[in-house]
Tab-separated table of C-alpha atoms in Angstrom:
chain	number	residue	atom	x	y	z
A	500	MET	CA	-52.705	-95.270	-62.594
A	501	GLU	CA	-50.906	-97.249	-59.883
A	502	ASP	CA	-47.605	-95.588	-60.810
A	503	HIS	CA	-49.269	-92.186	-60.488
A	504	LYS	CA	-50.590	-93.060	-57.023
A	505	LYS	CA	-47.150	-94.228	-55.914
A	506	LEU	CA	-45.498	-91.115	-57.319
A	507	LYS	CA	-47.650	-88.673	-55.357
A	508	ASN	CA	-46.671	-90.357	-52.093
A	509	TYR	CA	-43.022	-89.415	-52.691
A	510	VAL	CA	-43.577	-85.690	-53.271
A	511	LYS	CA	-41.314	-83.687	-50.972
A	512	HIS	CA	-42.482	-80.466	-49.373
A	513	GLU	CA	-40.171	-77.581	-48.446
A	514	SER	CA	-41.006	-74.117	-47.157
A	515	ALA	CA	-41.570	-71.729	-50.046
A	516	LYS	CA	-38.806	-69.311	-50.989
A	517	ALA	CA	-39.260	-65.543	-51.063
A	518	SER	CA	-39.519	-65.668	-54.854
A	519	HIS	CA	-42.379	-68.162	-54.843
A	520	TYR	CA	-45.106	-65.808	-56.099
A	521	ASN	CA	-42.979	-63.835	-58.563
A	522	ARG	CA	-44.765	-65.404	-61.544
A	523	GLU	CA	-48.277	-64.992	-60.110
A	524	ALA	CA	-47.915	-61.459	-58.717
A	525	LYS	CA	-48.804	-59.638	-61.936
A	526	TYR	CA	-52.196	-61.329	-62.320
A	527	TYR	CA	-52.889	-62.295	-58.708
A	528	ASP	CA	-55.634	-59.741	-58.059
A	529	VAL	CA	-57.437	-60.410	-61.326
A	530	ILE	CA	-57.666	-64.124	-60.575
A	531	ASN	CA	-58.196	-64.098	-56.793
A	532	GLU	CA	-59.754	-60.840	-55.607
A	533	LYS	CA	-63.390	-61.897	-56.003
A	534	ASP	CA	-62.724	-65.017	-53.938
A	535	SER	CA	-61.576	-62.846	-51.020
A	536	ILE	CA	-64.889	-61.065	-50.415
A	537	THR	CA	-66.406	-63.864	-48.303
A	538	ILE	CA	-63.477	-64.260	-45.932
A	539	ASN	CA	-62.888	-60.505	-45.720
A	540	SER	CA	-66.487	-59.967	-44.609
A	541	PHE	CA	-66.124	-62.722	-42.031
A	542	LEU	CA	-62.948	-61.158	-40.629
A	543	GLU	CA	-64.610	-57.753	-40.403
A	544	ASN	CA	-67.490	-59.152	-38.347
A	545	LEU	CA	-65.190	-61.268	-36.196
A	546	PHE	CA	-62.889	-58.378	-35.287
A	547	ASN	CA	-65.817	-56.123	-34.495
A	548	LYS	CA	-67.198	-58.817	-32.184
A	549	TYR	CA	-63.897	-59.137	-30.278
A	550	LYS	CA	-63.234	-55.374	-30.296
A	551	ILE	CA	-59.992	-55.765	-32.214
A	552	ASN	CA	-58.188	-52.546	-33.085
A	553	THR	CA	-54.689	-53.368	-34.380
A	554	ILE	CA	-53.987	-56.176	-36.860
A	555	LEU	CA	-50.829	-57.613	-38.394
A	556	ASP	CA	-51.334	-59.364	-41.717
A	557	PHE	CA	-48.240	-61.554	-41.830
A	558	THR	CA	-48.909	-62.816	-45.377
A	559	CYS	CA	-50.567	-59.791	-46.922
A	560	GLY	CA	-49.661	-60.453	-50.566
A	561	THR	CA	-51.179	-57.674	-52.679
A	562	GLY	CA	-53.220	-56.466	-49.707
A	563	SER	CA	-56.750	-57.835	-50.049
A	564	GLN	CA	-57.402	-58.195	-46.300
A	565	VAL	CA	-55.362	-55.088	-45.442
A	566	PHE	CA	-57.328	-52.737	-47.691
A	567	TRP	CA	-60.713	-54.196	-46.798
A	568	LEU	CA	-60.148	-54.030	-43.040
A	569	SER	CA	-58.429	-50.647	-43.187
A	570	LYS	CA	-61.467	-49.228	-44.976
A	571	LYS	CA	-63.613	-50.557	-42.108
A	572	GLY	CA	-61.578	-48.620	-39.532
A	573	PHE	CA	-59.020	-51.151	-38.298
A	574	LYS	CA	-55.339	-50.254	-38.000
A	575	LEU	CA	-53.110	-52.628	-39.968
A	576	ILE	CA	-49.569	-53.381	-40.997
A	577	GLY	CA	-49.064	-55.632	-44.017
A	578	CYS	CA	-46.068	-57.955	-44.179
A	579	ASP	CA	-44.977	-60.408	-46.854
A	580	ILE	CA	-41.890	-62.291	-47.968
A	581	ASN	CA	-42.436	-61.651	-51.692
A	582	GLN	CA	-41.172	-58.344	-53.046
A	583	LYS	CA	-43.319	-58.287	-56.191
A	584	MET	CA	-46.530	-58.805	-54.243
A	585	LEU	CA	-45.505	-56.022	-51.857
A	586	GLN	CA	-44.747	-53.665	-54.738
A	587	ILE	CA	-48.309	-54.100	-55.979
A	588	ALA	CA	-49.714	-53.556	-52.475
A	589	ARG	CA	-47.693	-50.363	-52.031
A	590	LYS	CA	-48.738	-49.033	-55.432
A	591	LYS	CA	-52.392	-49.704	-54.622
A	592	SER	CA	-51.957	-47.912	-51.293
A	593	GLU	CA	-50.537	-44.854	-53.057
A	594	GLU	CA	-53.345	-44.852	-55.619
A	595	LYS	CA	-55.914	-45.027	-52.820
A	596	LEU	CA	-54.095	-42.205	-50.967
A	597	LEU	CA	-53.695	-44.440	-47.933
A	598	LYS	CA	-50.819	-44.416	-45.482
A	599	ILE	CA	-50.590	-48.132	-44.805
A	600	LYS	CA	-47.256	-49.599	-43.812
A	601	PHE	CA	-46.118	-52.606	-45.843
A	602	VAL	CA	-43.053	-54.471	-44.596
A	603	ASP	CA	-40.731	-56.942	-46.285
A	604	GLY	CA	-40.651	-59.744	-43.733
A	605	ASP	CA	-40.857	-63.431	-42.920
A	606	MET	CA	-43.659	-64.696	-40.673
A	607	ARG	CA	-41.208	-67.129	-39.093
A	608	THR	CA	-38.906	-64.437	-37.718
A	609	THR	CA	-40.119	-60.840	-38.280
A	610	LYS	CA	-41.032	-58.878	-35.160
A	611	LEU	CA	-43.151	-55.768	-35.702
A	612	GLY	CA	-44.659	-55.013	-32.296
A	613	LYS	CA	-47.727	-56.057	-30.352
A	614	PHE	CA	-51.100	-56.428	-32.052
A	615	ASP	CA	-54.626	-57.396	-31.043
A	616	ALA	CA	-54.744	-59.913	-33.901
A	617	VAL	CA	-52.499	-61.605	-36.453
A	618	ILE	CA	-53.828	-63.099	-39.681
A	619	THR	CA	-52.359	-65.407	-42.334
A	620	ILE	CA	-55.086	-65.994	-44.924
A	621	PHE	CA	-55.626	-68.206	-47.998
A	622	ASN	CA	-53.666	-71.348	-47.097
A	623	SER	CA	-50.565	-69.287	-46.284
A	624	ILE	CA	-49.286	-71.620	-43.573
A	625	GLY	CA	-49.410	-74.432	-46.103
A	626	HIS	CA	-46.305	-72.964	-47.718
A	627	LEU	CA	-44.369	-73.878	-44.565
A	628	THR	CA	-43.080	-77.240	-43.405
A	629	LYS	CA	-44.529	-78.472	-40.126
A	630	THR	CA	-41.304	-77.472	-38.373
A	631	ASP	CA	-41.468	-73.956	-39.802
A	632	PHE	CA	-45.157	-73.683	-38.939
A	633	LYS	CA	-44.344	-74.402	-35.303
A	634	LYS	CA	-41.584	-71.794	-35.448
A	635	THR	CA	-44.025	-69.312	-36.953
A	636	LEU	CA	-46.513	-69.872	-34.142
A	637	GLN	CA	-43.902	-68.828	-31.592
A	638	ASN	CA	-43.164	-65.685	-33.589
A	639	ILE	CA	-46.869	-64.912	-33.919
A	640	LYS	CA	-47.195	-65.182	-30.143
A	641	PHE	CA	-44.367	-62.647	-29.789
A	642	ASN	CA	-46.268	-60.203	-32.025
A	643	LEU	CA	-49.567	-60.593	-30.142
A	644	ASN	CA	-50.906	-58.724	-27.146
A	645	PRO	CA	-52.026	-60.876	-24.180
A	646	LYS	CA	-55.108	-62.859	-25.212
A	647	GLY	CA	-54.561	-61.666	-28.795
A	648	LEU	CA	-56.180	-63.565	-31.664
A	649	TYR	CA	-54.521	-65.571	-34.412
A	650	VAL	CA	-56.822	-66.218	-37.387
A	651	PHE	CA	-55.912	-68.351	-40.391
A	652	ASP	CA	-57.298	-70.853	-42.858
A	653	ILE	CA	-55.959	-74.026	-44.465
A	654	PHE	CA	-57.379	-76.779	-46.660
A	655	ASN	CA	-58.978	-79.624	-44.692
A	656	LEU	CA	-56.997	-82.839	-45.221
A	657	ASN	CA	-59.916	-85.109	-44.328
A	658	TYR	CA	-62.066	-83.456	-46.978
A	659	LEU	CA	-59.426	-83.686	-49.710
A	660	LEU	CA	-58.744	-87.369	-48.969
A	661	LYS	CA	-62.425	-88.306	-49.115
A	662	ASP	CA	-63.698	-89.813	-52.371
A	663	ASP	CA	-62.428	-87.722	-55.314
A	664	ASN	CA	-62.699	-84.335	-53.597
A	665	ILE	CA	-59.153	-83.439	-54.632
A	666	THR	CA	-60.426	-83.151	-58.209
A	667	LYS	CA	-62.680	-80.272	-57.105
A	668	LEU	CA	-59.549	-78.129	-56.818
A	669	THR	CA	-58.954	-78.487	-60.557
A	670	ILE	CA	-59.217	-75.101	-62.262
A	671	ASP	CA	-59.375	-73.771	-65.813
A	672	TRP	CA	-59.567	-69.984	-65.660
A	673	PHE	CA	-59.731	-67.360	-68.394
A	674	ARG	CA	-59.106	-63.678	-67.703
A	675	GLN	CA	-58.891	-60.707	-70.076
A	676	ILE	CA	-56.184	-58.247	-69.016
A	677	ASN	CA	-55.158	-55.243	-71.128
A	678	ASN	CA	-56.144	-56.990	-74.373
A	679	ASN	CA	-54.213	-60.094	-73.298
A	680	THR	CA	-55.987	-63.370	-72.565
A	681	ILE	CA	-54.663	-65.313	-69.597
A	682	ARG	CA	-55.587	-68.937	-69.096
A	683	GLU	CA	-54.493	-70.962	-66.055
A	684	ILE	CA	-54.990	-74.725	-65.894
A	685	GLN	CA	-54.217	-76.449	-62.600
A	686	TYR	CA	-54.650	-79.943	-61.221
A	687	SER	CA	-53.585	-81.295	-57.839
A	688	THR	CA	-52.783	-84.493	-55.978
A	689	ILE	CA	-52.840	-85.181	-52.241
A	690	ASN	CA	-51.235	-87.940	-50.172
A	691	SER	CA	-51.951	-89.307	-46.709
A	692	GLU	CA	-49.141	-87.208	-45.219
A	693	GLY	CA	-50.990	-84.074	-46.234
A	694	ILE	CA	-48.689	-83.022	-49.074
A	695	LEU	CA	-50.776	-81.235	-51.701
A	696	ALA	CA	-48.977	-80.964	-55.043
A	697	SER	CA	-50.340	-78.600	-57.693
A	698	PHE	CA	-49.291	-78.442	-61.332
A	699	ASP	CA	-50.008	-75.302	-63.379
A	700	ILE	CA	-49.905	-74.426	-67.066
A	701	TYR	CA	-50.256	-70.767	-68.062
A	702	HIS	CA	-51.254	-69.596	-71.548
A	703	GLU	CA	-50.853	-65.900	-72.274
A	704	THR	CA	-52.211	-64.780	-75.644
A	705	LYS	CA	-51.242	-61.209	-76.510
A	706	ARG	CA	-53.097	-58.772	-78.753
A	707	ASN	CA	-50.909	-59.758	-81.726
A	708	ASN	CA	-52.006	-63.390	-81.145
A	709	SER	CA	-48.538	-64.462	-79.988
A	710	LEU	CA	-48.752	-67.221	-77.403
A	711	LYS	CA	-46.525	-67.693	-74.354
A	712	ILE	CA	-46.809	-70.951	-72.403
A	713	SER	CA	-45.215	-71.488	-68.990
A	714	LYS	CA	-45.468	-74.107	-66.265
A	715	ALA	CA	-45.292	-74.063	-62.467
A	716	PHE	CA	-45.336	-76.535	-59.591
A	717	GLN	CA	-45.917	-76.041	-55.884
A	718	THR	CA	-46.592	-78.033	-52.741
A	719	LEU	CA	-48.558	-77.223	-49.610
A	720	GLN	CA	-48.624	-78.912	-46.215
A	721	ILE	CA	-52.256	-79.635	-45.362
A	722	TYR	CA	-53.679	-80.639	-41.958
A	723	ASN	CA	-56.741	-82.242	-40.488
A	724	ARG	CA	-58.401	-80.497	-37.576
A	725	GLN	CA	-57.043	-82.827	-34.898
A	726	GLU	CA	-53.408	-82.394	-35.898
A	727	LEU	CA	-53.855	-78.648	-36.287
A	728	ASN	CA	-55.303	-78.333	-32.809
A	729	GLU	CA	-52.550	-80.404	-31.239
A	730	ILE	CA	-49.897	-78.153	-32.790
A	731	LEU	CA	-51.685	-74.973	-31.708
A	732	GLU	CA	-52.243	-76.120	-28.128
A	733	GLU	CA	-48.639	-77.252	-27.796
A	734	ALA	CA	-47.537	-73.809	-29.007
A	735	GLY	CA	-49.604	-72.009	-26.380
A	736	PHE	CA	-52.840	-71.190	-28.192
A	737	GLN	CA	-56.424	-71.886	-27.149
A	738	ILE	CA	-58.928	-72.752	-29.876
A	739	ILE	CA	-61.883	-70.377	-29.790
A	740	ASN	CA	-63.670	-71.614	-32.894
A	741	GLN	CA	-63.180	-73.476	-36.151
A	742	CYS	CA	-65.550	-73.090	-39.064
A	743	ASP	CA	-65.827	-72.738	-42.823
A	744	ILE	CA	-64.421	-69.524	-44.321
A	745	ASN	CA	-67.940	-68.073	-44.455
A	746	GLY	CA	-68.509	-68.770	-40.776
A	747	GLU	CA	-70.703	-71.824	-41.264
A	748	LYS	CA	-70.312	-74.902	-39.065
A	749	PHE	CA	-67.248	-77.051	-39.698
A	750	ILE	CA	-68.054	-80.630	-40.751
A	751	GLU	CA	-65.135	-83.015	-40.457
A	752	ASP	CA	-65.020	-84.479	-43.968
A	753	GLU	CA	-67.347	-82.086	-45.804
A	754	THR	CA	-65.830	-78.644	-45.203
A	755	GLU	CA	-63.144	-77.764	-47.741
A	756	ARG	CA	-61.159	-75.292	-45.635
A	757	ILE	CA	-60.688	-74.925	-41.893
A	758	LEU	CA	-60.788	-71.367	-40.603
A	759	THR	CA	-59.294	-71.291	-37.125
A	760	ILE	CA	-59.658	-68.598	-34.480
A	761	ALA	CA	-57.219	-69.087	-31.620
A	762	SER	CA	-56.120	-66.922	-28.714
A	763	LYS	CA	-52.723	-66.554	-27.088
A	764	THR	CA	-52.855	-68.225	-23.692
A	765	GLU	CA	-49.714	-66.755	-22.138
């Protein structure tokens, strides 16, 4: 046990490569789409409140936020660094007979215009190092109109470090897809520097009962609220509100994820 605790403190985090979600793209919607309803509803209400019209989703993936908000009347562009996720988003757009623009881009550097709001949802900034996160904030500012909003969420470090809360991220999911059974098993560790390491095992049982097993590993950079706010304020953002992803009050060591709403100050 002591060796395990020492090991997790030496996990190194690097910004994710463009290919990071290649393995997950095929089954991403089946596993994650239901979990997006709460945050999508919150975003809809938030953007109506602030009279937002144009939105850039800088980490759109397969398009969950883009399609939801577009259906509610907002004008969006979806952008992502992963080609396979974008291919799925574009195919879904065609099937829905929608003319939504999806762009192959990097939130650290891609410039697509001026928007009322920019979003990066579902722990997306965690895939960046702290240095790259700060770089991304400057690029987000470039893509925002004056007083534009930046909205994002990230796991709460204080929550994950408390007691055994990290074990609550353990998953064991079964999904039936085209007569194939997909099982994902994941467990995670967290250290005091905020490096979350997740280990995955995938079992895919096909209709002929053949079994394919694969493994994956990823790291995320997690923050507590104080550090997050210091980085945002230094980058030229004003914190408007921080809450749970359903809009409920943020409690320092009890709320699992921090949803931040910040405005461009310059």
